[in-house]
Short mmCIF file of C-alpha atoms in Angstrom, two decimals:
data_model
loop_
_atom_site.label_atom_id
_atom_site.label_comp_id
_atom_site.label_asym_id
_atom_site.label_seq_id
_atom_site.Cartn_x
_atom_site.Cartn_y
_atom_site.Cartn_z
CA MET A 1 -228.90 89.30 -40.85
CA ARG A 2 -225.66 88.83 -42.24
CA ARG A 3 -225.93 85.02 -40.83
CA LEU A 4 -229.13 84.47 -42.29
CA PHE A 5 -227.55 85.82 -45.83
CA CYS A 6 -224.62 83.42 -45.61
CA LEU A 7 -227.34 80.45 -44.74
CA VAL A 8 -229.23 81.17 -47.94
CA VAL A 9 -226.00 81.05 -50.00
CA MET A 10 -224.60 77.84 -48.66
CA PHE A 11 -228.19 76.32 -49.04
CA CYS A 12 -228.37 77.31 -52.64
CA ALA A 13 -224.63 76.23 -53.35
CA VAL A 14 -225.33 72.72 -51.63
CA GLN A 15 -228.57 72.25 -53.66
CA ALA A 16 -226.84 73.58 -57.13
CA THR A 17 -223.93 71.15 -56.40
CA THR A 18 -226.46 68.22 -55.85
CA PHE A 19 -228.24 68.87 -59.18
CA ALA A 20 -225.04 69.74 -60.94
CA GLN A 21 -224.95 66.70 -63.10
CA GLN A 22 -228.50 66.47 -64.24
CA PRO A 23 -229.85 67.75 -67.68
CA TYR A 24 -230.91 71.55 -67.62
CA VAL A 25 -234.67 71.89 -67.99
CA PRO A 26 -235.41 75.91 -68.02
CA SER A 27 -238.40 76.88 -66.10
CA GLU A 28 -241.20 78.28 -67.78
CA GLU A 29 -240.71 81.71 -66.44
CA ASN A 30 -237.15 81.17 -67.94
CA LEU A 31 -238.56 80.02 -71.27
CA ARG A 32 -240.72 83.34 -71.28
CA SER A 33 -237.89 85.66 -70.37
CA ARG A 34 -236.00 84.35 -73.37
CA GLN A 35 -238.92 85.06 -75.76
CA GLU A 36 -238.93 88.83 -74.22
CA PHE A 37 -235.38 89.10 -74.58
CA ALA A 38 -235.48 87.81 -78.14
CA ASP A 39 -238.37 89.95 -79.03
CA ALA A 40 -236.40 92.98 -77.92
CA ARG A 41 -233.89 92.57 -80.60
CA PHE A 42 -231.73 95.50 -79.47
CA GLY A 43 -229.95 96.43 -76.11
CA ILE A 44 -227.51 98.72 -74.75
CA PHE A 45 -224.16 97.73 -73.15
CA LEU A 46 -222.65 100.18 -70.59
CA HIS A 47 -218.71 99.58 -69.65
CA TRP A 48 -218.34 101.50 -66.50
CA GLY A 49 -215.75 101.43 -63.80
CA LEU A 50 -212.77 103.03 -62.34
CA TYR A 51 -210.94 102.59 -65.71
CA SER A 52 -213.00 105.49 -67.01
CA MET A 53 -211.02 108.12 -64.87
CA PHE A 54 -207.94 106.97 -67.14
CA ALA A 55 -209.74 107.29 -70.20
CA GLN A 56 -207.51 104.74 -71.79
CA GLY A 57 -210.17 101.68 -72.07
CA GLU A 58 -211.16 99.02 -69.65
CA TRP A 59 -208.05 96.97 -70.35
CA TYR A 60 -205.76 99.97 -68.99
CA MET A 61 -204.82 98.05 -66.12
CA GLN A 62 -203.71 94.96 -67.70
CA ASN A 63 -202.23 96.80 -70.97
CA ALA A 64 -200.18 99.38 -68.97
CA GLY A 65 -199.44 96.80 -66.15
CA ILE A 66 -200.30 98.71 -63.33
CA PRO A 67 -199.81 97.21 -59.94
CA TYR A 68 -203.25 96.70 -58.32
CA GLU A 69 -202.48 98.54 -55.15
CA GLU A 70 -201.83 101.66 -57.24
CA TYR A 71 -204.48 101.53 -59.44
CA SER A 72 -206.92 100.89 -56.53
CA LYS A 73 -206.06 104.14 -55.31
CA ALA A 74 -207.88 105.71 -58.18
CA ALA A 75 -211.26 105.07 -56.44
CA ARG A 76 -210.47 107.77 -53.86
CA GLY A 77 -210.94 110.25 -57.03
CA PHE A 78 -213.96 108.32 -58.34
CA TYR A 79 -216.62 111.29 -58.13
CA PRO A 80 -219.07 111.00 -61.14
CA ALA A 81 -221.27 114.43 -60.19
CA TYR A 82 -223.15 114.24 -63.40
CA PHE A 83 -224.39 110.66 -62.92
CA ASP A 84 -228.23 110.61 -63.28
CA ALA A 85 -229.57 107.17 -63.91
CA GLU A 86 -233.35 108.27 -64.95
CA GLU A 87 -231.63 110.39 -67.77
CA TRP A 88 -229.53 106.99 -68.93
CA VAL A 89 -232.46 104.83 -68.95
CA ARG A 90 -234.83 107.43 -70.74
CA ALA A 91 -231.93 107.89 -73.45
CA ILE A 92 -231.47 104.12 -73.70
CA LYS A 93 -235.07 103.27 -73.91
CA ASP A 94 -235.91 106.14 -76.41
CA SER A 95 -233.23 104.61 -78.69
CA GLY A 96 -235.63 101.67 -79.11
CA ALA A 97 -233.79 99.25 -77.06
CA GLY A 98 -235.25 96.86 -74.79
CA TYR A 99 -232.92 96.36 -72.29
CA LEU A 100 -229.35 97.57 -70.78
CA CYS A 101 -226.69 95.90 -69.57
CA LEU A 102 -224.07 97.29 -66.95
CA THR A 103 -220.65 95.97 -66.11
CA SER A 104 -221.48 95.47 -62.59
CA ARG A 105 -217.72 94.06 -61.87
CA HIS A 106 -215.24 94.30 -64.50
CA HIS A 107 -211.65 92.73 -64.61
CA GLU A 108 -210.31 95.24 -62.46
CA GLY A 109 -212.13 94.04 -59.60
CA PHE A 110 -213.99 97.08 -58.45
CA SER A 111 -217.77 96.72 -57.98
CA LEU A 112 -220.63 99.23 -58.55
CA TRP A 113 -222.69 98.35 -55.93
CA ASP A 114 -222.57 98.15 -51.94
CA THR A 115 -221.13 94.77 -51.65
CA ASP A 116 -220.73 93.24 -48.14
CA GLU A 117 -217.71 91.00 -49.70
CA SER A 118 -215.40 93.44 -50.27
CA ASP A 119 -214.41 97.47 -49.36
CA TYR A 120 -213.13 97.85 -52.75
CA ASP A 121 -216.57 99.10 -54.08
CA VAL A 122 -218.35 102.22 -54.91
CA MET A 123 -219.85 102.62 -51.42
CA ASP A 124 -216.62 101.96 -49.12
CA ALA A 125 -213.85 103.00 -51.48
CA THR A 126 -215.06 106.22 -53.17
CA PRO A 127 -216.43 109.65 -52.01
CA PHE A 128 -219.20 109.34 -54.30
CA ARG A 129 -220.76 106.59 -51.86
CA ARG A 130 -223.85 106.18 -54.23
CA ASP A 131 -224.74 102.44 -55.33
CA ILE A 132 -224.87 102.78 -59.11
CA VAL A 133 -226.40 99.44 -59.60
CA ARG A 134 -229.26 100.29 -57.12
CA GLU A 135 -230.08 103.44 -59.00
CA LEU A 136 -229.97 101.96 -62.39
CA ALA A 137 -231.91 99.02 -61.21
CA ASP A 138 -234.63 101.29 -59.81
CA ALA A 139 -234.75 103.57 -63.03
CA CYS A 140 -235.32 100.58 -65.18
CA HIS A 141 -237.71 99.17 -63.13
CA ARG A 142 -239.62 102.51 -63.11
CA GLN A 143 -239.19 102.99 -66.81
CA ASP A 144 -240.12 99.24 -67.63
CA LEU A 145 -236.73 98.57 -69.23
CA ARG A 146 -234.99 95.27 -68.81
CA LEU A 147 -231.79 95.10 -66.52
CA HIS A 148 -229.15 92.71 -67.47
CA LEU A 149 -225.69 92.72 -65.45
CA TYR A 150 -222.31 91.79 -66.69
CA TYR A 151 -220.19 89.92 -64.22
CA SER A 152 -216.48 89.40 -64.67
CA HIS A 153 -215.14 85.60 -63.76
CA LEU A 154 -211.57 87.02 -63.63
CA ASP A 155 -210.07 89.38 -61.59
CA TRP A 156 -206.85 91.27 -61.85
CA ALA A 157 -206.72 92.57 -58.36
CA ARG A 158 -207.97 89.76 -56.00
CA PRO A 159 -204.88 87.66 -54.73
CA ASP A 160 -207.30 84.60 -54.43
CA TYR A 161 -208.19 84.56 -58.33
CA PRO A 162 -205.85 81.94 -59.68
CA MET A 163 -203.91 83.87 -62.42
CA GLY A 164 -204.66 83.16 -65.84
CA ARG A 165 -202.94 84.56 -69.03
CA THR A 166 -204.01 88.04 -68.24
CA GLY A 167 -203.30 90.46 -65.23
CA ARG A 168 -199.70 88.86 -64.88
CA LYS A 169 -198.00 92.30 -64.49
CA CYS A 170 -200.61 93.80 -62.02
CA GLY A 171 -198.54 93.11 -58.85
CA LYS A 172 -200.44 89.71 -57.79
CA ASP A 173 -198.54 86.94 -55.89
CA PRO A 174 -199.52 83.44 -57.54
CA SER A 175 -198.96 81.64 -54.50
CA LYS A 176 -201.92 83.25 -52.64
CA ALA A 177 -204.42 81.80 -55.05
CA ASP A 178 -207.27 79.94 -53.53
CA TRP A 179 -209.82 78.90 -56.03
CA PRO A 180 -212.64 77.75 -53.45
CA HIS A 181 -212.37 80.82 -51.51
CA TYR A 182 -212.72 83.01 -54.81
CA TYR A 183 -215.48 81.10 -56.09
CA ARG A 184 -217.71 81.31 -52.77
CA PHE A 185 -216.71 85.11 -53.14
CA MET A 186 -218.07 85.09 -56.62
CA ASN A 187 -221.52 83.13 -55.31
CA ARG A 188 -222.16 85.51 -52.55
CA GLN A 189 -221.68 88.52 -54.72
CA LEU A 190 -224.01 87.10 -57.53
CA THR A 191 -226.76 86.46 -54.60
CA GLU A 192 -226.57 89.77 -53.50
CA LEU A 193 -227.35 91.40 -56.90
CA LEU A 194 -230.00 88.76 -57.23
CA THR A 195 -231.84 89.32 -53.87
CA ARG A 196 -231.27 93.05 -53.53
CA TYR A 197 -231.93 94.63 -56.97
CA GLY A 198 -235.18 93.29 -58.03
CA LYS A 199 -235.84 91.43 -61.19
CA VAL A 200 -232.74 90.93 -63.31
CA GLY A 201 -232.93 90.15 -66.81
CA ALA A 202 -229.70 88.34 -67.29
CA ILE A 203 -226.40 87.81 -66.01
CA TRP A 204 -223.66 88.27 -68.65
CA PHE A 205 -220.56 86.72 -67.73
CA ASP A 206 -216.84 87.15 -69.09
CA GLY A 207 -213.43 85.90 -68.38
CA TRP A 208 -213.65 82.22 -69.02
CA TRP A 209 -211.05 82.58 -71.79
CA ASP A 210 -208.34 83.54 -69.20
CA HIS A 211 -207.78 80.06 -68.65
CA ASP A 212 -208.07 78.87 -72.08
CA GLU A 213 -204.21 78.28 -72.20
CA ASP A 214 -203.73 76.18 -69.25
CA SER A 215 -202.17 72.97 -69.38
CA VAL A 216 -204.50 71.22 -67.46
CA PRO A 217 -208.11 72.39 -68.24
CA PHE A 218 -209.38 74.59 -65.71
CA ASP A 219 -212.72 73.68 -63.85
CA TRP A 220 -214.63 77.08 -63.31
CA GLN A 221 -217.82 75.00 -61.94
CA LEU A 222 -220.13 76.97 -64.15
CA ARG A 223 -222.83 74.61 -63.57
CA GLU A 224 -223.10 74.89 -59.72
CA GLN A 225 -222.85 78.55 -60.25
CA TYR A 226 -225.69 78.60 -63.05
CA ASP A 227 -227.76 76.44 -60.68
CA LEU A 228 -227.28 78.89 -57.99
CA ILE A 229 -228.75 81.85 -60.15
CA HIS A 230 -231.59 79.80 -61.42
CA ARG A 231 -232.70 78.94 -57.95
CA LEU A 232 -232.52 82.56 -57.15
CA GLN A 233 -234.11 83.94 -60.10
CA PRO A 234 -235.68 81.34 -62.42
CA ALA A 235 -236.32 83.90 -65.06
CA CYS A 236 -232.87 85.27 -64.86
CA LEU A 237 -231.12 84.26 -68.18
CA ILE A 238 -227.21 83.34 -68.16
CA GLY A 239 -224.91 84.09 -71.20
CA ASN A 240 -221.29 83.64 -71.17
CA ASN A 241 -218.81 85.30 -73.44
CA HIS A 242 -216.63 82.34 -73.75
CA HIS A 243 -216.49 82.27 -77.54
CA MET A 244 -217.13 78.57 -77.39
CA THR A 245 -220.10 75.99 -77.75
CA VAL A 246 -222.91 76.96 -75.29
CA ASN A 247 -222.46 74.87 -71.66
CA LEU A 248 -225.58 73.40 -70.02
CA GLY A 249 -227.17 76.15 -68.01
CA GLU A 250 -226.90 78.75 -70.37
CA ASP A 251 -229.73 80.53 -71.86
CA ILE A 252 -228.45 82.70 -74.59
CA GLN A 253 -225.38 82.54 -76.76
CA ILE A 254 -223.30 85.41 -77.12
CA PHE A 255 -221.19 86.65 -80.12
CA GLU A 256 -218.28 89.51 -79.50
CA ARG A 257 -217.94 91.32 -82.65
CA ASP A 258 -219.26 89.10 -84.79
CA LEU A 259 -222.65 87.97 -86.32
CA PRO A 260 -223.68 84.33 -85.44
CA GLY A 261 -221.61 81.91 -87.51
CA GLU A 262 -219.08 84.33 -88.62
CA ASN A 263 -215.33 84.50 -87.22
CA LYS A 264 -214.24 88.01 -88.46
CA ALA A 265 -213.09 88.84 -85.07
CA GLY A 266 -210.71 85.74 -84.53
CA PHE A 267 -211.47 85.14 -81.08
CA VAL A 268 -211.23 81.28 -81.61
CA PRO A 269 -209.66 79.22 -84.36
CA GLN A 270 -213.16 78.60 -85.82
CA ALA A 271 -216.48 79.78 -85.28
CA ALA A 272 -218.48 78.13 -82.63
CA ALA A 273 -221.40 76.32 -83.69
CA VAL A 274 -224.69 78.38 -83.56
CA SER A 275 -227.17 76.99 -81.18
CA GLN A 276 -231.26 77.13 -80.90
CA LEU A 277 -230.93 79.46 -77.80
CA PRO A 278 -231.50 82.97 -78.53
CA LEU A 279 -228.60 84.86 -79.97
CA GLU A 280 -226.89 88.18 -79.21
CA THR A 281 -224.01 89.94 -80.89
CA CYS A 282 -222.25 92.57 -78.76
CA GLU A 283 -220.42 95.53 -80.63
CA THR A 284 -219.03 99.05 -79.72
CA MET A 285 -220.68 102.16 -80.98
CA ASN A 286 -216.92 103.48 -81.58
CA GLY A 287 -213.71 101.40 -81.44
CA ILE A 288 -213.30 100.30 -77.65
CA TRP A 289 -215.77 99.20 -74.75
CA GLY A 290 -214.55 101.40 -71.86
CA TYR A 291 -214.27 105.28 -72.34
CA ARG A 292 -211.25 106.19 -74.11
CA VAL A 293 -210.89 110.15 -74.62
CA VAL A 294 -208.89 109.72 -78.19
CA ASP A 295 -211.49 107.24 -79.47
CA GLN A 296 -214.03 109.26 -81.28
CA ASN A 297 -214.32 107.22 -84.35
CA TYR A 298 -218.04 106.60 -83.88
CA LYS A 299 -220.04 104.62 -86.27
CA SER A 300 -222.77 106.51 -88.26
CA VAL A 301 -226.23 106.13 -87.48
CA GLU A 302 -226.49 104.47 -90.79
CA THR A 303 -223.90 102.16 -90.10
CA LEU A 304 -225.51 101.33 -86.71
CA VAL A 305 -228.95 100.78 -88.19
CA ARG A 306 -227.50 98.51 -90.83
CA LEU A 307 -225.68 96.76 -88.13
CA LEU A 308 -229.01 96.27 -86.32
CA VAL A 309 -230.94 95.08 -89.62
CA ALA A 310 -228.17 92.62 -90.49
CA THR A 311 -227.99 91.15 -86.91
CA ALA A 312 -231.83 90.74 -86.69
CA GLY A 313 -231.56 89.09 -90.22
CA LYS A 314 -229.55 86.47 -88.57
CA GLY A 315 -231.93 85.95 -86.03
CA ALA A 316 -230.00 87.85 -83.03
CA ASN A 317 -230.12 90.69 -80.79
CA LEU A 318 -227.69 93.53 -81.23
CA LEU A 319 -226.10 94.90 -77.77
CA LEU A 320 -224.65 98.01 -78.76
CA ASN A 321 -221.96 99.49 -76.30
CA ILE A 322 -221.29 102.83 -74.95
CA GLY A 323 -218.54 103.82 -72.52
CA PRO A 324 -219.70 106.43 -69.98
CA GLN A 325 -217.35 109.11 -69.02
CA PRO A 326 -215.67 109.65 -65.52
CA SER A 327 -218.11 112.54 -64.95
CA GLY A 328 -221.01 110.14 -64.91
CA GLU A 329 -222.11 111.43 -68.42
CA LEU A 330 -223.04 109.34 -71.63
CA PRO A 331 -220.68 110.74 -74.28
CA ALA A 332 -222.35 113.41 -76.13
CA VAL A 333 -222.03 111.67 -79.63
CA ALA A 334 -222.99 108.58 -78.09
CA LEU A 335 -226.29 110.09 -77.43
CA GLU A 336 -226.73 111.65 -80.86
CA ARG A 337 -226.37 108.16 -82.17
CA LEU A 338 -229.08 106.78 -79.72
CA LYS A 339 -231.49 109.68 -80.82
CA GLY A 340 -230.82 108.77 -84.33
CA MET A 341 -231.48 105.00 -83.89
CA GLY A 342 -234.46 105.83 -81.78
CA GLU A 343 -235.97 108.12 -84.86
CA TRP A 344 -235.72 105.16 -87.00
CA MET A 345 -237.09 102.60 -84.78
CA ARG A 346 -240.03 104.57 -84.15
CA ARG A 347 -240.80 104.42 -87.53
CA TYR A 348 -239.35 101.00 -88.58
CA GLY A 349 -239.15 99.22 -85.46
CA GLU A 350 -242.09 96.97 -86.34
CA THR A 351 -239.59 95.21 -88.84
CA ILE A 352 -237.15 94.44 -86.00
CA ARG A 353 -238.93 93.62 -82.99
CA GLY A 354 -240.56 90.52 -82.40
CA THR A 355 -239.24 89.22 -85.64
CA THR A 356 -237.34 86.01 -86.49
CA ALA A 357 -234.32 85.53 -89.00
CA GLY A 358 -235.42 86.03 -92.48
CA ASP A 359 -235.68 83.41 -95.14
CA LEU A 360 -232.05 84.61 -96.64
CA GLN A 361 -228.79 85.14 -95.22
CA PRO A 362 -227.80 88.90 -94.95
CA THR A 363 -225.34 90.32 -97.39
CA SER A 364 -223.77 93.71 -97.57
CA THR A 365 -227.06 95.07 -99.45
CA CYS A 366 -230.03 92.83 -98.50
CA ALA A 367 -231.41 91.19 -95.23
CA THR A 368 -234.60 89.89 -94.37
CA THR A 369 -236.62 89.26 -91.04
CA ARG A 370 -239.81 87.52 -90.76
CA LYS A 371 -242.87 88.01 -88.73
CA GLY A 372 -245.51 85.14 -89.32
CA ASP A 373 -246.36 85.38 -92.67
CA ARG A 374 -244.86 88.93 -93.42
CA LEU A 375 -241.33 88.80 -94.78
CA PHE A 376 -239.51 92.08 -94.65
CA VAL A 377 -236.85 92.66 -97.52
CA HIS A 378 -234.29 95.42 -95.98
CA LEU A 379 -232.47 96.93 -98.79
CA MET A 380 -229.17 98.93 -97.86
CA GLY A 381 -227.07 100.44 -100.67
CA TYR A 382 -229.13 98.46 -103.29
CA ASP A 383 -229.23 100.26 -106.52
CA SER A 384 -231.38 98.72 -109.09
CA LEU A 385 -234.74 98.63 -110.14
CA GLU A 386 -234.94 94.61 -110.28
CA LEU A 387 -234.70 92.72 -107.24
CA ARG A 388 -234.17 88.93 -107.44
CA LEU A 389 -234.61 86.97 -104.32
CA PRO A 390 -233.98 83.13 -104.20
CA LEU A 391 -237.11 82.33 -101.96
CA SER A 392 -239.03 79.06 -101.98
CA CYS A 393 -242.00 80.61 -100.14
CA LYS A 394 -245.00 81.47 -102.23
CA ILE A 395 -245.61 85.27 -102.16
CA ARG A 396 -249.33 86.61 -102.39
CA ARG A 397 -248.50 90.30 -102.24
CA ALA A 398 -245.43 92.71 -102.18
CA GLN A 399 -245.67 96.42 -101.38
CA THR A 400 -243.42 99.00 -100.21
CA PHE A 401 -243.29 99.46 -96.17
CA ASP A 402 -243.18 103.12 -96.04
CA THR A 403 -246.08 104.16 -98.58
CA ARG A 404 -247.70 100.71 -98.86
CA GLN A 405 -247.39 100.94 -102.87
CA LYS A 406 -247.88 97.76 -104.60
CA VAL A 407 -244.63 96.19 -106.20
CA LYS A 408 -244.65 94.17 -109.16
CA PHE A 409 -243.27 90.78 -109.01
CA ARG A 410 -243.39 87.42 -110.67
CA GLN A 411 -242.10 83.97 -109.38
CA THR A 412 -240.49 80.97 -110.75
CA ARG A 413 -239.51 77.84 -108.73
CA ASP A 414 -236.26 78.95 -107.65
CA GLU A 415 -236.76 82.81 -107.32
CA VAL A 416 -238.86 85.91 -107.10
CA ILE A 417 -238.15 88.74 -109.39
CA LEU A 418 -239.54 92.06 -108.06
CA THR A 419 -239.91 95.35 -110.17
CA LEU A 420 -239.28 98.26 -107.58
CA PRO A 421 -241.25 101.45 -108.26
CA GLU A 422 -238.38 103.43 -107.49
CA ARG A 423 -234.60 103.01 -106.99
CA PRO A 424 -234.11 102.30 -103.32
CA THR A 425 -232.64 105.23 -101.30
CA GLY A 426 -231.86 106.09 -97.30
CA ILE A 427 -230.65 104.09 -94.72
CA ASP A 428 -232.77 100.98 -95.28
CA TYR A 429 -235.41 100.86 -98.06
CA ILE A 430 -238.11 98.32 -96.95
CA LEU A 431 -240.22 95.83 -98.76
CA GLU A 432 -243.18 93.90 -97.03
CA LEU A 433 -243.93 90.65 -98.73
CA GLN A 434 -246.98 88.63 -97.84
CA THR A 435 -246.08 84.99 -98.05
CA THR A 436 -247.66 81.47 -97.20
CA ASN A 437 -246.46 80.40 -93.89
CA PRO A 438 -242.69 79.31 -93.94
#
């Protein structure tokens, strides 16, 4: 069985190399998957691994300079007794999210599934001995929630990974780097994830930036890897958190802690050009990605809803992160936030799901989303009875979304002036404008 599995990996790798230089033409299944992804508009990110045990965030190994041989011993105590995949998925789905993305293997190098490629995984290195990816995949499939899997390109523990600008104090011997060996290891692991766990909606790569300061540009051989993924699951989307212009073979564009076209996080000298691919912004619910016990600075439901609205107004998805606890539980505050967002989404999700970017760029008090000839105007903290919008489309009718109350308006060549029936209140005061097709 192992020999057959290796032959499949080798065949796919050879075929991917053969076609590596050809233009990428997404399959019909892939295009449908892109649309389903874009329609969801909201997903939940789960950063979970051994780092949760230290309760210092997902970069603890790097930041504290812990030798990988000592760090890996923590696996012997990893026993998240309260982990319940069904409960996690139910809470996420009830929030209005259309998918979840799990860190199957983060930079620490520990795998949350039963991999044949290393004993440094949840089944072989821990007393827990339960395949977390398997349980979450099964729960997602049963509850009809898209499953996306994060996979780190870099590794602070494996000696064959060529050391980049991080992980330099983690005890690795740079002379043992062996990129061809490590590349084959990654592709075999990706093949496992895409052949053993049913439908995977996306692979979410991270770590390209680890070699962005090399004197000689590092060749990650991305296209060959991307072709392997698309051959195994044509509908599986590929995103890469490289903070750069998209590469051939990628199906979505990712923005970390930024709305598309912005560069407030400052990961790169200037904002990456926004592509025509489906877009996704990832952001934390509190201050950090992995569980950190002192980080209780959770954003309010109001702030999170308004972030979702602004992201949708940019034509992008919001991937909102939670760091599960070492006990296997989602933090109580995170569950409260999910519940609050779910209540809002059940009432107003129609103005978010299945929409495209609105006609106007989002501001601190206004964002717009569009669904055909319906333009939704989201007012957040707006305090006036008159609203001026620089719209060029013709308005046929205006009403409040909640009560369907008619809103008076007049239109000039350059703008629409609406007279609101009341001062906007609440998290998001929504108007619905019936327009000519944009």
